[in-house]
């Protein structure tokens, strides 16, 4: 293979990194990590990554990609099909359109923005899941999930920012 082919493959692989990172966080959410009193709640790690990449690199995490990652999340977690797809699609679309607002602002602005986006996202997920199942699911686990999600966002965003600065600097 010519060196130009390797360069193009490298660019393609780097361009796929945002979607891959959402997928890895989705798999991480499936790990049976048990914390007392939080057994039914977990942070929405894929939601964090979709928000982060939609704000910072919407060209690399498109709405279609977010939709298919949400579909995969539904299949792997047992949620009604289409719920996560809709939520991640809405978050990607809304966040990508507001990306310029977050640029050159302190991280705390992005954190608050994410916290505001996560509330309706998790509530829509809860409401749609409840409607499709035909019974209200316990809201307590959704609220705990929100608190965990908002609290862990800085850590996840820090890791994704390091990856962005290292891998995506030149594309």
PDB file of C-alpha atoms in Angstrom:
ATOM      1  CA  UNK A   1       0.000   0.000   0.000  1.00  0.00           C
ATOM      2  CA  UNK A   2       1.140   3.509  -0.751  1.00  0.00           C
ATOM      3  CA  UNK A   3       1.807   5.945   2.130  1.00  0.00           C
ATOM      4  CA  UNK A   4      -1.165   8.019   0.937  1.00  0.00           C
ATOM      5  CA  UNK A   5      -3.502   5.100   1.607  1.00  0.00           C
ATOM      6  CA  UNK A   6      -2.249   4.760   5.183  1.00  0.00           C
ATOM      7  CA  UNK A   7      -2.726   8.468   5.705  1.00  0.00           C
ATOM      8  CA  UNK A   8      -6.315   8.292   4.441  1.00  0.00           C
ATOM      9  CA  UNK A   9      -7.032   5.267   6.655  1.00  0.00           C
ATOM     10  CA  UNK A  10      -5.597   7.153   9.619  1.00  0.00           C
ATOM     11  CA  UNK A  11      -7.839  10.159   8.909  1.00  0.00           C
ATOM     12  CA  UNK A  12     -10.897   7.877   8.592  1.00  0.00           C
ATOM     13  CA  UNK A  13     -10.083   6.097  11.851  1.00  0.00           C
ATOM     14  CA  UNK A  14      -9.611   9.394  13.665  1.00  0.00           C
ATOM     15  CA  UNK A  15     -12.879  10.678  12.218  1.00  0.00           C
ATOM     16  CA  UNK A  16     -14.688   7.648  13.611  1.00  0.00           C
ATOM     17  CA  UNK A  17     -13.288   8.201  17.104  1.00  0.00           C
ATOM     18  CA  UNK A  18     -16.241  10.258  18.438  1.00  0.00           C
ATOM     19  CA  UNK A  19     -18.734   7.525  17.493  1.00  0.00           C
ATOM     20  CA  UNK A  20     -16.373   4.878  18.855  1.00  0.00           C
ATOM     21  CA  UNK A  21     -16.070   6.738  22.164  1.00  0.00           C
ATOM     22  CA  UNK A  22     -19.873   6.873  22.501  1.00  0.00           C
ATOM     23  CA  UNK A  23     -19.967   3.134  21.783  1.00  0.00           C
ATOM     24  CA  UNK A  24     -17.293   2.411  24.425  1.00  0.00           C
ATOM     25  CA  UNK A  25     -19.189   4.459  27.009  1.00  0.00           C
ATOM     26  CA  UNK A  26     -22.365   2.613  26.051  1.00  0.00           C
ATOM     27  CA  UNK A  27     -20.581  -0.696  26.712  1.00  0.00           C
ATOM     28  CA  UNK A  28     -19.176   0.676  29.966  1.00  0.00           C
ATOM     29  CA  UNK A  29     -22.748   1.440  31.070  1.00  0.00           C
ATOM     30  CA  UNK A  30     -23.556  -2.257  30.617  1.00  0.00           C
ATOM     31  CA  UNK A  31     -20.939  -3.377  33.135  1.00  0.00           C
ATOM     32  CA  UNK A  32     -22.522  -4.759  36.300  1.00  0.00           C
ATOM     33  CA  UNK A  33     -21.081  -2.121  38.621  1.00  0.00           C
ATOM     34  CA  UNK A  34     -23.131  -2.161  41.774  1.00  0.00           C
ATOM     35  CA  UNK A  35     -23.263   0.709  44.220  1.00  0.00           C
ATOM     36  CA  UNK A  36     -25.507   0.288  47.260  1.00  0.00           C
ATOM     37  CA  UNK A  37     -28.759   2.278  46.955  1.00  0.00           C
ATOM     38  CA  UNK A  38     -27.956   3.035  43.297  1.00  0.00           C
ATOM     39  CA  UNK A  39     -28.468  -0.404  41.811  1.00  0.00           C
ATOM     40  CA  UNK A  40     -31.225   0.730  39.443  1.00  0.00           C
ATOM     41  CA  UNK A  41     -29.605   4.010  38.430  1.00  0.00           C
ATOM     42  CA  UNK A  42     -26.522   4.666  36.379  1.00  0.00           C
ATOM     43  CA  UNK A  43     -25.042   7.737  34.728  1.00  0.00           C
ATOM     44  CA  UNK A  44     -26.008   8.316  31.100  1.00  0.00           C
ATOM     45  CA  UNK A  45     -22.468   8.067  29.752  1.00  0.00           C
ATOM     46  CA  UNK A  46     -23.436   7.935  26.051  1.00  0.00           C
ATOM     47  CA  UNK A  47     -25.559  11.055  26.523  1.00  0.00           C
ATOM     48  CA  UNK A  48     -22.512  12.881  27.909  1.00  0.00           C
ATOM     49  CA  UNK A  49     -20.380  11.905  24.930  1.00  0.00           C
ATOM     50  CA  UNK A  50     -23.051  12.785  22.376  1.00  0.00           C
ATOM     51  CA  UNK A  51     -23.415  16.223  23.953  1.00  0.00           C
ATOM     52  CA  UNK A  52     -19.654  16.764  24.118  1.00  0.00           C
ATOM     53  CA  UNK A  53     -18.985  15.754  20.510  1.00  0.00           C
ATOM     54  CA  UNK A  54     -22.053  17.581  19.202  1.00  0.00           C
ATOM     55  CA  UNK A  55     -20.829  20.814  20.733  1.00  0.00           C
ATOM     56  CA  UNK A  56     -17.157  20.376  19.827  1.00  0.00           C
ATOM     57  CA  UNK A  57     -17.119  18.308  16.627  1.00  0.00           C
ATOM     58  CA  UNK A  58     -20.619  18.020  15.127  1.00  0.00           C
ATOM     59  CA  UNK A  59     -18.973  17.228  11.798  1.00  0.00           C
ATOM     60  CA  UNK A  60     -17.669  13.953  13.265  1.00  0.00           C
ATOM     61  CA  UNK A  61     -20.757  12.903  15.243  1.00  0.00           C
ATOM     62  CA  UNK A  62     -23.711  13.469  12.966  1.00  0.00           C
ATOM     63  CA  UNK A  63     -27.401  13.148  13.743  1.00  0.00           C
ATOM     64  CA  UNK A  64     -27.535   9.874  11.820  1.00  0.00           C
ATOM     65  CA  UNK A  65     -24.658   8.474  13.860  1.00  0.00           C
ATOM     66  CA  UNK A  66     -26.342   9.531  17.110  1.00  0.00           C
ATOM     67  CA  UNK A  67     -29.565   7.871  15.948  1.00  0.00           C
ATOM     68  CA  UNK A  68     -27.868   4.542  15.209  1.00  0.00           C
ATOM     69  CA  UNK A  69     -25.886   4.634  18.463  1.00  0.00           C
ATOM     70  CA  UNK A  70     -29.189   5.190  20.293  1.00  0.00           C
ATOM     71  CA  UNK A  71     -30.713   2.249  18.467  1.00  0.00           C
ATOM     72  CA  UNK A  72     -27.765   0.114  19.526  1.00  0.00           C
ATOM     73  CA  UNK A  73     -28.188   1.343  23.103  1.00  0.00           C
ATOM     74  CA  UNK A  74     -31.851   0.303  23.072  1.00  0.00           C
ATOM     75  CA  UNK A  75     -30.956  -3.139  21.747  1.00  0.00           C
ATOM     76  CA  UNK A  76     -28.215  -3.687  24.326  1.00  0.00           C
ATOM     77  CA  UNK A  77     -30.019  -2.266  27.359  1.00  0.00           C
ATOM     78  CA  UNK A  78     -33.509  -3.610  26.681  1.00  0.00           C
ATOM     79  CA  UNK A  79     -35.174  -0.210  26.435  1.00  0.00           C
ATOM     80  CA  UNK A  80     -38.108   0.048  24.043  1.00  0.00           C
ATOM     81  CA  UNK A  81     -36.712   0.354  20.529  1.00  0.00           C
ATOM     82  CA  UNK A  82     -36.331   3.940  19.387  1.00  0.00           C
ATOM     83  CA  UNK A  83     -36.359   5.672  22.769  1.00  0.00           C
ATOM     84  CA  UNK A  84     -32.610   6.249  23.053  1.00  0.00           C
ATOM     85  CA  UNK A  85     -32.435   6.926  19.319  1.00  0.00           C
ATOM     86  CA  UNK A  86     -34.864   9.788  19.667  1.00  0.00           C
ATOM     87  CA  UNK A  87     -33.198  11.156  22.809  1.00  0.00           C
ATOM     88  CA  UNK A  88     -29.660  11.066  21.373  1.00  0.00           C
ATOM     89  CA  UNK A  89     -30.900  12.491  18.073  1.00  0.00           C
ATOM     90  CA  UNK A  90     -32.583  15.400  19.867  1.00  0.00           C
ATOM     91  CA  UNK A  91     -29.504  16.034  22.011  1.00  0.00           C
ATOM     92  CA  UNK A  92     -27.180  15.897  19.004  1.00  0.00           C
ATOM     93  CA  UNK A  93     -29.335  18.199  16.912  1.00  0.00           C
ATOM     94  CA  UNK A  94     -29.944  20.730  19.668  1.00  0.00           C
ATOM     95  CA  UNK A  95     -26.363  20.716  20.948  1.00  0.00           C
ATOM     96  CA  UNK A  96     -24.765  20.946  17.512  1.00  0.00           C
ATOM     97  CA  UNK A  97     -26.846  24.004  16.740  1.00  0.00           C
ATOM     98  CA  UNK A  98     -25.625  25.686  19.943  1.00  0.00           C
ATOM     99  CA  UNK A  99     -21.955  24.743  19.618  1.00  0.00           C
ATOM    100  CA  UNK A 100     -20.806  28.270  18.816  1.00  0.00           C
ATOM    101  CA  UNK A 101     -22.348  29.504  22.067  1.00  0.00           C
ATOM    102  CA  UNK A 102     -20.035  27.277  24.116  1.00  0.00           C
ATOM    103  CA  UNK A 103     -16.790  28.134  22.302  1.00  0.00           C
ATOM    104  CA  UNK A 104     -14.360  30.370  24.187  1.00  0.00           C
ATOM    105  CA  UNK A 105     -16.442  30.111  27.353  1.00  0.00           C
ATOM    106  CA  UNK A 106     -15.304  28.629  30.671  1.00  0.00           C
ATOM    107  CA  UNK A 107     -15.947  24.918  31.140  1.00  0.00           C
ATOM    108  CA  UNK A 108     -18.548  25.725  33.800  1.00  0.00           C
ATOM    109  CA  UNK A 109     -20.795  27.179  31.056  1.00  0.00           C
ATOM    110  CA  UNK A 110     -20.601  23.924  29.111  1.00  0.00           C
ATOM    111  CA  UNK A 111     -21.264  21.958  32.298  1.00  0.00           C
ATOM    112  CA  UNK A 112     -24.371  24.024  33.059  1.00  0.00           C
ATOM    113  CA  UNK A 113     -25.468  23.658  29.445  1.00  0.00           C
ATOM    114  CA  UNK A 114     -25.134  19.901  29.688  1.00  0.00           C
ATOM    115  CA  UNK A 115     -26.986  19.811  33.010  1.00  0.00           C
ATOM    116  CA  UNK A 116     -29.855  21.737  31.399  1.00  0.00           C
ATOM    117  CA  UNK A 117     -29.923  19.444  28.351  1.00  0.00           C
ATOM    118  CA  UNK A 118     -29.758  16.260  30.440  1.00  0.00           C
ATOM    119  CA  UNK A 119     -32.934  17.063  32.421  1.00  0.00           C
ATOM    120  CA  UNK A 120     -35.373  16.941  29.502  1.00  0.00           C
ATOM    121  CA  UNK A 121     -33.366  14.183  27.783  1.00  0.00           C
ATOM    122  CA  UNK A 122     -33.674  11.809  30.735  1.00  0.00           C
ATOM    123  CA  UNK A 123     -37.291  12.825  31.368  1.00  0.00           C
ATOM    124  CA  UNK A 124     -38.207  12.150  27.724  1.00  0.00           C
ATOM    125  CA  UNK A 125     -36.467   8.786  27.969  1.00  0.00           C
ATOM    126  CA  UNK A 126     -38.402   7.980  31.153  1.00  0.00           C
ATOM    127  CA  UNK A 127     -41.723   9.197  29.734  1.00  0.00           C
ATOM    128  CA  UNK A 128     -41.400   7.364  26.406  1.00  0.00           C
ATOM    129  CA  UNK A 129     -40.231   4.172  28.104  1.00  0.00           C
ATOM    130  CA  UNK A 130     -43.156   4.377  30.516  1.00  0.00           C
ATOM    131  CA  UNK A 131     -45.623   5.012  27.687  1.00  0.00           C
ATOM    132  CA  UNK A 132     -44.300   2.153  25.558  1.00  0.00           C
ATOM    133  CA  UNK A 133     -44.299  -0.259  28.500  1.00  0.00           C
ATOM    134  CA  UNK A 134     -47.761   0.881  29.541  1.00  0.00           C
ATOM    135  CA  UNK A 135     -46.950   1.762  33.143  1.00  0.00           C
ATOM    136  CA  UNK A 136     -45.063   4.522  34.898  1.00  0.00           C
ATOM    137  CA  UNK A 137     -41.537   3.433  35.664  1.00  0.00           C
ATOM    138  CA  UNK A 138     -40.108   4.586  39.012  1.00  0.00           C
ATOM    139  CA  UNK A 139     -38.995   8.192  38.584  1.00  0.00           C
ATOM    140  CA  UNK A 140     -36.549   7.924  41.488  1.00  0.00           C
ATOM    141  CA  UNK A 141     -33.980   5.999  39.427  1.00  0.00           C
ATOM    142  CA  UNK A 142     -34.234   8.604  36.645  1.00  0.00           C
ATOM    143  CA  UNK A 143     -33.609  11.412  39.131  1.00  0.00           C
ATOM    144  CA  UNK A 144     -30.625   9.597  40.649  1.00  0.00           C
ATOM    145  CA  UNK A 145     -29.353   8.910  37.148  1.00  0.00           C
ATOM    146  CA  UNK A 146     -29.602  12.623  36.383  1.00  0.00           C
ATOM    147  CA  UNK A 147     -27.583  13.577  39.461  1.00  0.00           C
ATOM    148  CA  UNK A 148     -24.903  10.989  38.620  1.00  0.00           C
ATOM    149  CA  UNK A 149     -24.860  12.103  34.984  1.00  0.00           C
ATOM    150  CA  UNK A 150     -24.501  15.792  35.800  1.00  0.00           C
ATOM    151  CA  UNK A 151     -21.891  15.112  38.484  1.00  0.00           C
ATOM    152  CA  UNK A 152     -19.717  12.871  36.290  1.00  0.00           C
ATOM    153  CA  UNK A 153     -19.875  15.026  33.173  1.00  0.00           C
ATOM    154  CA  UNK A 154     -16.666  16.961  33.994  1.00  0.00           C
ATOM    155  CA  UNK A 155     -14.666  13.729  34.251  1.00  0.00           C
ATOM    156  CA  UNK A 156     -16.037  12.313  30.984  1.00  0.00           C
ATOM    157  CA  UNK A 157     -15.614  15.668  29.215  1.00  0.00           C
ATOM    158  CA  UNK A 158     -12.013  15.890  30.451  1.00  0.00           C
ATOM    159  CA  UNK A 159     -11.195  12.441  29.018  1.00  0.00           C
ATOM    160  CA  UNK A 160     -12.911  13.275  25.715  1.00  0.00           C
ATOM    161  CA  UNK A 161     -11.123  16.641  25.544  1.00  0.00           C
ATOM    162  CA  UNK A 162      -7.739  14.937  26.024  1.00  0.00           C
ATOM    163  CA  UNK A 163      -8.616  12.492  23.259  1.00  0.00           C
ATOM    164  CA  UNK A 164      -9.792  15.316  21.018  1.00  0.00           C
ATOM    165  CA  UNK A 165      -6.578  17.284  21.551  1.00  0.00           C
ATOM    166  CA  UNK A 166      -4.444  14.213  20.899  1.00  0.00           C
ATOM    167  CA  UNK A 167      -6.274  12.435  18.072  1.00  0.00           C
ATOM    168  CA  UNK A 168      -8.373  15.031  16.307  1.00  0.00           C
ATOM    169  CA  UNK A 169      -6.105  18.045  16.324  1.00  0.00           C
ATOM    170  CA  UNK A 170      -5.321  17.838  12.611  1.00  0.00           C
ATOM    171  CA  UNK A 171      -8.657  16.775  11.142  1.00  0.00           C
TER     172      UNK A 171
END
